């Protein structure tokens, strides 16, 4: 098996390589990618092209945070987790993508995913100021993540009042937080819970 | 296959209110999407799913993965997504195969009209869609992963959950099918030229 080479690297006829080359670069179109991201609740601003985003600096609590690179800011959208039946409803509301009925599907273009935008950073180049701002941004992001994790834990325990109180704290501390859409999603989940007696 | 890779049968069925994924889990899911969604989508395309359906199925695989993130071992994400997507596609694949068989009757006429356009990428894609229409998906999967994604035999074996020897035998059979179909198409293509 180790002696076998893919046809595109040798061994295939010109015609075979022509066929294979045509499909090799096929990718989801920009529209299809947006649809997948929406269905997953991921922002189209996700830094899919990680050349500029330095990922994963472990914080003091051991949780993962995203370090900000010199040239990119990663924006987060809400990630509503839906199950398959709910996915059909929600995805339909967003993009009608959940239906598996016959869809007239054009052949996807091989255009690069230009719609996935890595928003230009305000951090600038690698000056001391830029580094400090990046560190502050990562620190605030970590704080948002930690607070929302406690909200989620309260929701898991079915303590609606506790969860909503934590969310109020989130709104106060991070009025422009990048995870506010996730906070909204958690608020909806907490609001559906029976309130406990604690306040 | 790794014990951390769950079957589609383990897909969530509870009707309880879903909870959003935040923080660490979300970062992990984003990384998984970034790293693997194109491979998943392309494989589904070569198995016969139209582009939009391949996108829907890819999305469904990620939704299931999001539900099972805690049970997916680090490093096994691709294998989980892949096996889940293949499982989800089986029913759709059979449906797509039936419609392909019906449209396959028009292949000769289409090829004649399109003979001048063969170098057009869209035509080549459509021809590739037809080549494996009658082929077992297990063979197509190995062919796609080796020829198009250029994964090694051990990588394919791990991803699909089969021995390396089985990868080799399936690839041989898939290659034979591909070459025979490509030869037929080439003959028709040349015959269609003025």
Tab-separated table of C-alpha atoms in Angstrom:
chain	number	residue	atom	x	y	z
A	1	UNK	CA	0.000	0.000	0.000
A	2	UNK	CA	2.886	2.339	0.734
A	3	UNK	CA	3.950	2.065	-2.911
A	4	UNK	CA	0.607	3.369	-4.154
A	5	UNK	CA	0.480	6.974	-5.232
A	6	UNK	CA	-2.712	8.972	-5.709
A	7	UNK	CA	-3.608	9.277	-9.378
A	8	UNK	CA	-3.109	12.999	-9.237
A	9	UNK	CA	0.525	12.489	-8.334
A	10	UNK	CA	1.209	9.922	-11.006
A	11	UNK	CA	-0.143	6.731	-12.487
A	12	UNK	CA	-3.416	8.170	-13.703
A	13	UNK	CA	-4.160	9.046	-17.301
A	14	UNK	CA	-4.561	12.653	-18.365
A	15	UNK	CA	-8.313	12.205	-18.520
A	16	UNK	CA	-8.443	10.668	-15.070
A	17	UNK	CA	-6.346	13.445	-13.599
A	18	UNK	CA	-8.561	15.993	-15.308
A	19	UNK	CA	-11.632	14.509	-13.673
A	20	UNK	CA	-10.022	14.268	-10.263
A	21	UNK	CA	-8.560	17.763	-10.430
A	22	UNK	CA	-12.005	19.156	-11.148
A	23	UNK	CA	-13.429	17.795	-7.910
A	24	UNK	CA	-10.404	18.075	-5.719
A	25	UNK	CA	-10.788	21.759	-5.093
A	26	UNK	CA	-14.539	21.648	-4.654
A	27	UNK	CA	-15.585	23.435	-1.505
A	28	UNK	CA	-18.819	24.551	0.059
A	29	UNK	CA	-19.926	27.801	-1.453
A	30	UNK	CA	-20.009	30.941	0.644
A	31	UNK	CA	-23.771	30.608	0.967
A	32	UNK	CA	-23.529	26.974	2.092
A	33	UNK	CA	-20.847	27.793	4.602
A	34	UNK	CA	-22.913	30.642	6.027
A	35	UNK	CA	-25.846	28.286	6.294
A	36	UNK	CA	-23.828	25.698	8.207
A	37	UNK	CA	-22.448	28.318	10.536
A	38	UNK	CA	-25.887	29.783	11.185
A	39	UNK	CA	-27.305	26.349	11.853
A	40	UNK	CA	-24.574	25.768	14.411
A	41	UNK	CA	-24.948	29.210	15.903
A	42	UNK	CA	-21.394	30.125	15.026
A	43	UNK	CA	-20.595	33.606	13.845
A	44	UNK	CA	-19.462	34.107	10.283
A	45	UNK	CA	-16.704	36.177	11.840
A	46	UNK	CA	-15.071	33.022	13.113
A	47	UNK	CA	-11.371	33.088	12.365
A	48	UNK	CA	-11.309	30.043	10.106
A	49	UNK	CA	-8.068	31.201	8.635
A	50	UNK	CA	-5.892	30.915	11.677
A	51	UNK	CA	-2.853	32.598	10.200
A	52	UNK	CA	-3.518	35.683	12.229
A	53	UNK	CA	-5.282	34.340	15.289
A	54	UNK	CA	-3.145	32.823	17.992
A	55	UNK	CA	-5.311	30.248	19.635
A	56	UNK	CA	-5.536	28.805	23.062
A	57	UNK	CA	-3.780	30.299	25.969
A	58	UNK	CA	-4.609	28.413	29.084
A	59	UNK	CA	-5.886	30.733	31.749
A	60	UNK	CA	-5.308	30.588	35.443
A	61	UNK	CA	-8.468	28.578	35.967
A	62	UNK	CA	-7.379	25.992	33.438
A	63	UNK	CA	-10.094	26.968	31.008
A	64	UNK	CA	-9.162	27.715	27.462
A	65	UNK	CA	-9.231	31.265	26.259
A	66	UNK	CA	-8.447	32.767	22.940
A	67	UNK	CA	-5.387	34.910	22.775
A	68	UNK	CA	-5.676	37.818	20.414
A	69	UNK	CA	-3.210	37.868	17.611
A	70	UNK	CA	-1.584	40.985	16.322
A	71	UNK	CA	-3.787	41.323	13.305
A	72	UNK	CA	-7.148	39.817	14.093
A	73	UNK	CA	-10.039	39.974	16.462
A	74	UNK	CA	-12.206	36.899	16.621
A	75	UNK	CA	-15.844	37.630	17.187
A	76	UNK	CA	-18.163	35.133	18.704
A	77	UNK	CA	-21.785	34.637	18.006
A	78	UNK	CA	-24.255	32.735	20.045
A	79	UNK	CA	-24.141	29.002	19.828
A	80	UNK	CA	-27.597	27.738	20.466
A	81	UNK	CA	-27.309	24.008	20.757
A	82	UNK	CA	-30.282	22.402	19.142
A	83	UNK	CA	-31.241	18.800	18.779
A	84	UNK	CA	-32.219	17.362	15.440
A	85	UNK	CA	-35.934	18.030	15.724
A	86	UNK	CA	-35.373	21.519	17.027
A	87	UNK	CA	-32.659	21.967	14.420
A	88	UNK	CA	-35.259	21.481	11.718
A	89	UNK	CA	-37.346	24.270	13.212
A	90	UNK	CA	-34.565	26.708	13.971
A	91	UNK	CA	-32.587	26.158	10.818
A	92	UNK	CA	-35.759	26.664	8.815
A	93	UNK	CA	-36.317	29.957	10.570
A	94	UNK	CA	-32.799	31.022	9.760
A	95	UNK	CA	-32.118	29.605	6.384
A	96	UNK	CA	-34.505	26.854	5.409
A	97	UNK	CA	-31.492	24.620	5.401
A	98	UNK	CA	-32.872	21.862	7.588
A	99	UNK	CA	-35.223	20.480	5.009
A	100	UNK	CA	-33.913	17.421	3.269
A	101	UNK	CA	-36.542	17.648	0.567
A	102	UNK	CA	-35.323	17.820	-2.994
A	103	UNK	CA	-33.449	21.036	-3.459
A	104	UNK	CA	-32.325	22.299	-6.757
A	105	UNK	CA	-28.699	22.535	-5.898
A	106	UNK	CA	-26.332	24.247	-8.209
A	107	UNK	CA	-22.892	22.803	-8.421
A	108	UNK	CA	-20.912	24.464	-5.727
A	109	UNK	CA	-18.287	26.819	-6.878
A	110	UNK	CA	-14.718	26.438	-5.882
A	111	UNK	CA	-14.549	30.056	-4.929
A	112	UNK	CA	-12.591	30.665	-1.801
A	113	UNK	CA	-14.741	31.316	1.241
A	114	UNK	CA	-14.536	35.041	0.962
A	115	UNK	CA	-17.509	35.630	3.216
A	116	UNK	CA	-15.631	34.390	6.244
A	117	UNK	CA	-14.123	37.601	7.405
A	118	UNK	CA	-11.478	38.039	9.975
A	119	UNK	CA	-12.228	41.504	11.154
A	120	UNK	CA	-9.233	43.761	11.185
A	121	UNK	CA	-7.921	44.316	14.623
A	122	UNK	CA	-7.707	47.569	16.363
A	123	UNK	CA	-4.728	46.140	18.138
A	124	UNK	CA	-2.368	47.205	15.441
A	125	UNK	CA	1.162	46.018	15.110
A	126	UNK	CA	3.285	44.450	17.805
A	127	UNK	CA	3.848	47.489	19.920
A	128	UNK	CA	3.806	47.371	23.710
A	129	UNK	CA	0.411	49.101	23.660
A	130	UNK	CA	-0.956	46.548	21.251
A	131	UNK	CA	0.308	43.701	23.414
A	132	UNK	CA	-1.249	45.204	26.516
A	133	UNK	CA	-4.578	45.699	24.792
A	134	UNK	CA	-4.500	42.162	23.528
A	135	UNK	CA	-3.819	40.868	26.997
A	136	UNK	CA	-6.689	42.924	28.414
A	137	UNK	CA	-8.992	41.632	25.721
A	138	UNK	CA	-8.060	38.037	26.456
A	139	UNK	CA	-8.524	38.629	30.154
A	140	UNK	CA	-11.984	40.087	29.681
A	141	UNK	CA	-12.941	37.274	27.361
A	142	UNK	CA	-11.831	34.754	29.933
A	143	UNK	CA	-13.943	36.512	32.560
A	144	UNK	CA	-16.992	36.410	30.302
A	145	UNK	CA	-16.477	32.723	29.651
A	146	UNK	CA	-16.132	31.941	33.353
A	147	UNK	CA	-19.254	33.858	34.264
A	148	UNK	CA	-21.295	32.211	31.542
A	149	UNK	CA	-20.032	28.816	32.669
A	150	UNK	CA	-21.482	29.512	36.127
A	151	UNK	CA	-24.747	30.547	34.481
A	152	UNK	CA	-24.825	27.312	32.564
A	153	UNK	CA	-24.136	25.349	35.742
A	154	UNK	CA	-27.087	27.089	37.422
A	155	UNK	CA	-29.309	26.255	34.499
A	156	UNK	CA	-28.155	22.637	34.688
A	157	UNK	CA	-29.187	22.605	38.359
A	158	UNK	CA	-32.525	24.119	37.279
A	159	UNK	CA	-31.953	27.172	39.446
A	160	UNK	CA	-33.585	29.747	37.236
A	161	UNK	CA	-33.424	32.651	39.650
A	162	UNK	CA	-29.742	32.068	40.298
A	163	UNK	CA	-29.024	31.907	36.580
A	164	UNK	CA	-30.890	35.135	35.878
A	165	UNK	CA	-29.109	36.909	38.715
A	166	UNK	CA	-25.775	35.846	37.261
A	167	UNK	CA	-26.862	37.034	33.851
A	168	UNK	CA	-27.776	40.413	35.302
A	169	UNK	CA	-24.244	40.576	36.653
A	170	UNK	CA	-22.938	39.706	33.188
A	171	UNK	CA	-24.940	42.537	31.627
A	172	UNK	CA	-23.612	44.979	34.189
A	173	UNK	CA	-19.965	43.960	33.822
A	174	UNK	CA	-19.892	43.389	30.092
A	175	UNK	CA	-22.490	45.624	28.428
A	176	UNK	CA	-20.597	45.277	25.144
A	177	UNK	CA	-19.234	41.820	25.737
A	178	UNK	CA	-18.555	39.704	22.674
A	179	UNK	CA	-20.426	36.821	24.306
A	180	UNK	CA	-23.620	38.792	24.964
A	181	UNK	CA	-25.485	36.813	22.325
A	182	UNK	CA	-24.639	33.634	24.225
A	183	UNK	CA	-25.873	35.332	27.363
A	184	UNK	CA	-29.165	36.008	25.599
A	185	UNK	CA	-29.469	32.357	24.688
A	186	UNK	CA	-28.799	31.318	28.276
A	187	UNK	CA	-31.351	33.860	29.480
A	188	UNK	CA	-33.987	32.248	27.305
A	189	UNK	CA	-33.111	28.858	28.745
A	190	UNK	CA	-33.143	30.181	32.324
A	191	UNK	CA	-36.464	31.946	31.806
A	192	UNK	CA	-38.104	28.671	30.936
A	193	UNK	CA	-37.092	27.111	34.239
A	194	UNK	CA	-39.315	27.119	37.304
A	195	UNK	CA	-38.039	29.717	39.732
A	196	UNK	CA	-36.645	28.419	42.991
A	197	UNK	CA	-37.247	30.077	46.319
A	198	UNK	CA	-33.759	31.591	46.524
A	199	UNK	CA	-33.214	35.173	45.514
B	1	UNK	CA	-12.672	2.539	15.884
B	2	UNK	CA	-11.780	4.559	18.961
B	3	UNK	CA	-14.077	4.023	21.896
B	4	UNK	CA	-14.603	7.734	22.031
B	5	UNK	CA	-16.172	7.731	18.602
B	6	UNK	CA	-19.866	7.169	19.095
B	7	UNK	CA	-22.203	5.746	16.531
B	8	UNK	CA	-25.083	7.640	15.040
B	9	UNK	CA	-27.325	5.444	17.156
B	10	UNK	CA	-26.105	7.404	20.127
B	11	UNK	CA	-27.509	10.595	18.653
B	12	UNK	CA	-29.587	12.496	21.190
B	13	UNK	CA	-33.267	11.724	21.285
B	14	UNK	CA	-34.333	13.578	24.389
B	15	UNK	CA	-36.865	16.292	23.932
B	16	UNK	CA	-35.620	18.271	26.912
B	17	UNK	CA	-34.672	21.870	26.322
B	18	UNK	CA	-31.214	22.099	24.802
B	19	UNK	CA	-28.585	24.217	26.455
B	20	UNK	CA	-26.210	26.506	24.626
B	21	UNK	CA	-22.585	25.530	24.384
B	22	UNK	CA	-20.324	28.188	25.733
B	23	UNK	CA	-16.753	28.753	26.640
B	24	UNK	CA	-14.333	25.909	26.236
B	25	UNK	CA	-16.811	23.658	24.484
B	26	UNK	CA	-17.635	26.314	21.965
B	27	UNK	CA	-13.995	26.980	21.231
B	28	UNK	CA	-13.496	23.301	20.637
B	29	UNK	CA	-16.469	23.101	18.288
B	30	UNK	CA	-15.246	26.094	16.346
B	31	UNK	CA	-11.866	24.469	15.956
B	32	UNK	CA	-13.508	21.259	14.787
B	33	UNK	CA	-15.531	23.157	12.199
B	34	UNK	CA	-12.514	25.007	10.954
B	35	UNK	CA	-10.401	21.872	10.713
B	36	UNK	CA	-12.765	19.317	9.241
B	37	UNK	CA	-15.912	20.707	7.667
B	38	UNK	CA	-14.518	20.804	4.134
B	39	UNK	CA	-13.341	17.201	4.224
B	40	UNK	CA	-16.725	16.069	5.556
B	41	UNK	CA	-18.611	18.070	2.936
B	42	UNK	CA	-16.421	16.915	0.045
B	43	UNK	CA	-16.740	13.273	1.018
B	44	UNK	CA	-20.502	13.581	1.186
B	45	UNK	CA	-20.475	15.217	-2.228
B	46	UNK	CA	-18.568	12.352	-3.752
B	47	UNK	CA	-20.963	9.923	-2.132
B	48	UNK	CA	-23.692	11.509	-4.205
B	49	UNK	CA	-25.266	14.211	-2.077
B	50	UNK	CA	-26.042	17.472	-3.849
B	51	UNK	CA	-24.121	20.455	-2.479
B	52	UNK	CA	-26.894	21.859	-0.293
B	53	UNK	CA	-27.752	18.449	1.083
B	54	UNK	CA	-24.096	17.801	1.800
B	55	UNK	CA	-24.016	21.075	3.735
B	56	UNK	CA	-27.131	20.122	5.696
B	57	UNK	CA	-25.714	16.718	6.556
B	58	UNK	CA	-22.394	18.244	7.552
B	59	UNK	CA	-24.226	20.624	9.841
B	60	UNK	CA	-26.197	17.783	11.389
B	61	UNK	CA	-22.992	15.891	12.086
B	62	UNK	CA	-21.607	18.913	13.915
B	63	UNK	CA	-24.804	19.336	15.901
B	64	UNK	CA	-24.508	15.768	17.086
B	65	UNK	CA	-20.856	16.318	17.893
B	66	UNK	CA	-21.786	19.387	19.909
B	67	UNK	CA	-24.134	17.232	21.970
B	68	UNK	CA	-21.397	14.673	22.539
B	69	UNK	CA	-18.382	16.880	22.994
B	70	UNK	CA	-17.686	15.660	26.489
B	71	UNK	CA	-17.525	12.091	25.216
B	72	UNK	CA	-15.303	12.758	22.223
B	73	UNK	CA	-11.677	12.234	23.111
B	74	UNK	CA	-9.187	14.877	22.073
B	75	UNK	CA	-7.787	13.906	18.703
B	76	UNK	CA	-10.793	11.777	17.759
B	77	UNK	CA	-12.953	14.628	16.533
B	78	UNK	CA	-12.409	13.985	12.835
B	79	UNK	CA	-13.187	10.305	13.177
B	80	UNK	CA	-16.377	11.056	15.119
B	81	UNK	CA	-17.574	13.651	12.638
B	82	UNK	CA	-16.721	11.454	9.702
B	83	UNK	CA	-18.500	8.359	10.964
B	84	UNK	CA	-21.507	10.428	12.027
B	85	UNK	CA	-21.754	12.147	8.661
B	86	UNK	CA	-21.495	8.867	6.754
B	87	UNK	CA	-24.186	7.359	8.935
B	88	UNK	CA	-26.473	10.328	8.388
B	89	UNK	CA	-25.869	10.278	4.661
B	90	UNK	CA	-26.736	6.623	4.090
B	91	UNK	CA	-30.452	7.177	3.701
B	92	UNK	CA	-29.958	10.338	1.669
B	93	UNK	CA	-27.314	8.578	-0.369
B	94	UNK	CA	-29.701	5.845	-1.393
B	95	UNK	CA	-32.272	8.438	-2.358
B	96	UNK	CA	-29.717	10.374	-4.353
B	97	UNK	CA	-28.560	7.183	-6.054
B	98	UNK	CA	-32.060	6.437	-7.280
B	99	UNK	CA	-32.465	9.868	-8.804
B	100	UNK	CA	-28.996	9.590	-10.320
B	101	UNK	CA	-29.896	6.287	-11.948
B	102	UNK	CA	-32.883	7.919	-13.586
B	103	UNK	CA	-30.859	10.828	-14.859
B	104	UNK	CA	-28.056	8.516	-15.912
B	105	UNK	CA	-30.153	7.477	-18.877
B	106	UNK	CA	-29.514	10.922	-20.280
B	107	UNK	CA	-25.776	10.711	-19.760
B	108	UNK	CA	-24.913	9.920	-23.368
B	109	UNK	CA	-27.000	12.732	-24.749
B	110	UNK	CA	-25.647	15.101	-22.139
B	111	UNK	CA	-22.100	14.086	-22.860
B	112	UNK	CA	-22.626	14.613	-26.575
B	113	UNK	CA	-23.942	18.108	-26.061
B	114	UNK	CA	-21.293	18.902	-23.551
B	115	UNK	CA	-18.379	17.448	-25.456
B	116	UNK	CA	-17.184	20.921	-26.297
B	117	UNK	CA	-17.498	21.924	-22.679
B	118	UNK	CA	-15.645	19.082	-21.059
B	119	UNK	CA	-12.859	21.284	-19.973
B	120	UNK	CA	-15.490	23.269	-18.123
B	121	UNK	CA	-15.217	22.415	-14.482
B	122	UNK	CA	-18.926	22.191	-13.941
B	123	UNK	CA	-19.230	19.459	-16.536
B	124	UNK	CA	-16.334	17.534	-15.011
B	125	UNK	CA	-18.019	17.726	-11.606
B	126	UNK	CA	-21.249	16.411	-13.055
B	127	UNK	CA	-19.412	13.552	-14.706
B	128	UNK	CA	-17.668	12.684	-11.460
B	129	UNK	CA	-21.059	12.687	-9.757
B	130	UNK	CA	-22.122	9.903	-12.085
B	131	UNK	CA	-19.054	7.705	-11.997
B	132	UNK	CA	-19.726	6.161	-8.612
B	133	UNK	CA	-23.499	6.149	-8.802
B	134	UNK	CA	-23.666	2.357	-8.599
B	135	UNK	CA	-20.652	1.816	-6.406
B	136	UNK	CA	-20.734	0.702	-2.811
B	137	UNK	CA	-20.231	3.698	-0.565
B	138	UNK	CA	-17.519	1.907	1.399
B	139	UNK	CA	-15.386	1.792	-1.744
B	140	UNK	CA	-16.173	5.381	-2.718
B	141	UNK	CA	-15.231	6.594	0.749
B	142	UNK	CA	-11.784	5.010	0.626
B	143	UNK	CA	-11.242	6.252	-2.926
B	144	UNK	CA	-12.149	9.823	-2.000
B	145	UNK	CA	-9.984	9.862	1.095
B	146	UNK	CA	-6.957	8.465	-0.752
B	147	UNK	CA	-7.209	10.075	-4.176
B	148	UNK	CA	-8.713	13.441	-3.320
B	149	UNK	CA	-7.903	14.109	0.306
B	150	UNK	CA	-4.551	12.274	0.009
B	151	UNK	CA	-4.789	10.639	3.382
B	152	UNK	CA	-2.440	7.761	4.016
B	153	UNK	CA	-3.685	4.201	4.404
B	154	UNK	CA	-3.213	4.204	8.190
B	155	UNK	CA	-5.066	7.506	8.431
B	156	UNK	CA	-7.919	6.137	6.351
B	157	UNK	CA	-7.983	2.971	8.412
B	158	UNK	CA	-8.339	4.959	11.607
B	159	UNK	CA	-10.900	7.329	10.178
B	160	UNK	CA	-13.130	4.660	8.725
B	161	UNK	CA	-12.500	2.078	11.397
B	162	UNK	CA	-11.151	-0.718	9.231
B	163	UNK	CA	-7.830	-2.568	8.984
B	164	UNK	CA	-5.143	-1.176	6.697
B	165	UNK	CA	-5.380	-4.276	4.549
B	166	UNK	CA	-9.070	-3.611	3.996
B	167	UNK	CA	-8.226	-0.057	2.940
B	168	UNK	CA	-5.902	-1.456	0.306
B	169	UNK	CA	-8.420	-3.940	-1.078
B	170	UNK	CA	-11.237	-1.395	-1.181
B	171	UNK	CA	-8.996	1.113	-2.888
B	172	UNK	CA	-8.037	-1.416	-5.538
B	173	UNK	CA	-11.667	-2.185	-6.272
B	174	UNK	CA	-12.667	1.473	-6.268
B	175	UNK	CA	-9.825	2.323	-8.599
B	176	UNK	CA	-10.894	-0.389	-10.995
B	177	UNK	CA	-14.420	1.014	-11.023
B	178	UNK	CA	-13.189	4.561	-11.492
B	179	UNK	CA	-10.834	3.654	-14.326
B	180	UNK	CA	-13.448	1.629	-16.163
B	181	UNK	CA	-15.997	4.424	-15.885
B	182	UNK	CA	-13.464	7.073	-16.836
B	183	UNK	CA	-12.468	5.044	-19.888
B	184	UNK	CA	-16.104	4.797	-21.007
B	185	UNK	CA	-16.601	8.505	-20.502
B	186	UNK	CA	-13.416	9.327	-22.379
B	187	UNK	CA	-14.492	7.225	-25.351
B	188	UNK	CA	-17.879	8.888	-25.414
B	189	UNK	CA	-16.266	12.265	-25.021
B	190	UNK	CA	-13.953	11.717	-27.964
B	191	UNK	CA	-16.772	10.300	-30.040
B	192	UNK	CA	-18.776	13.424	-29.387
B	193	UNK	CA	-16.153	15.674	-30.888
B	194	UNK	CA	-16.706	16.804	-34.479
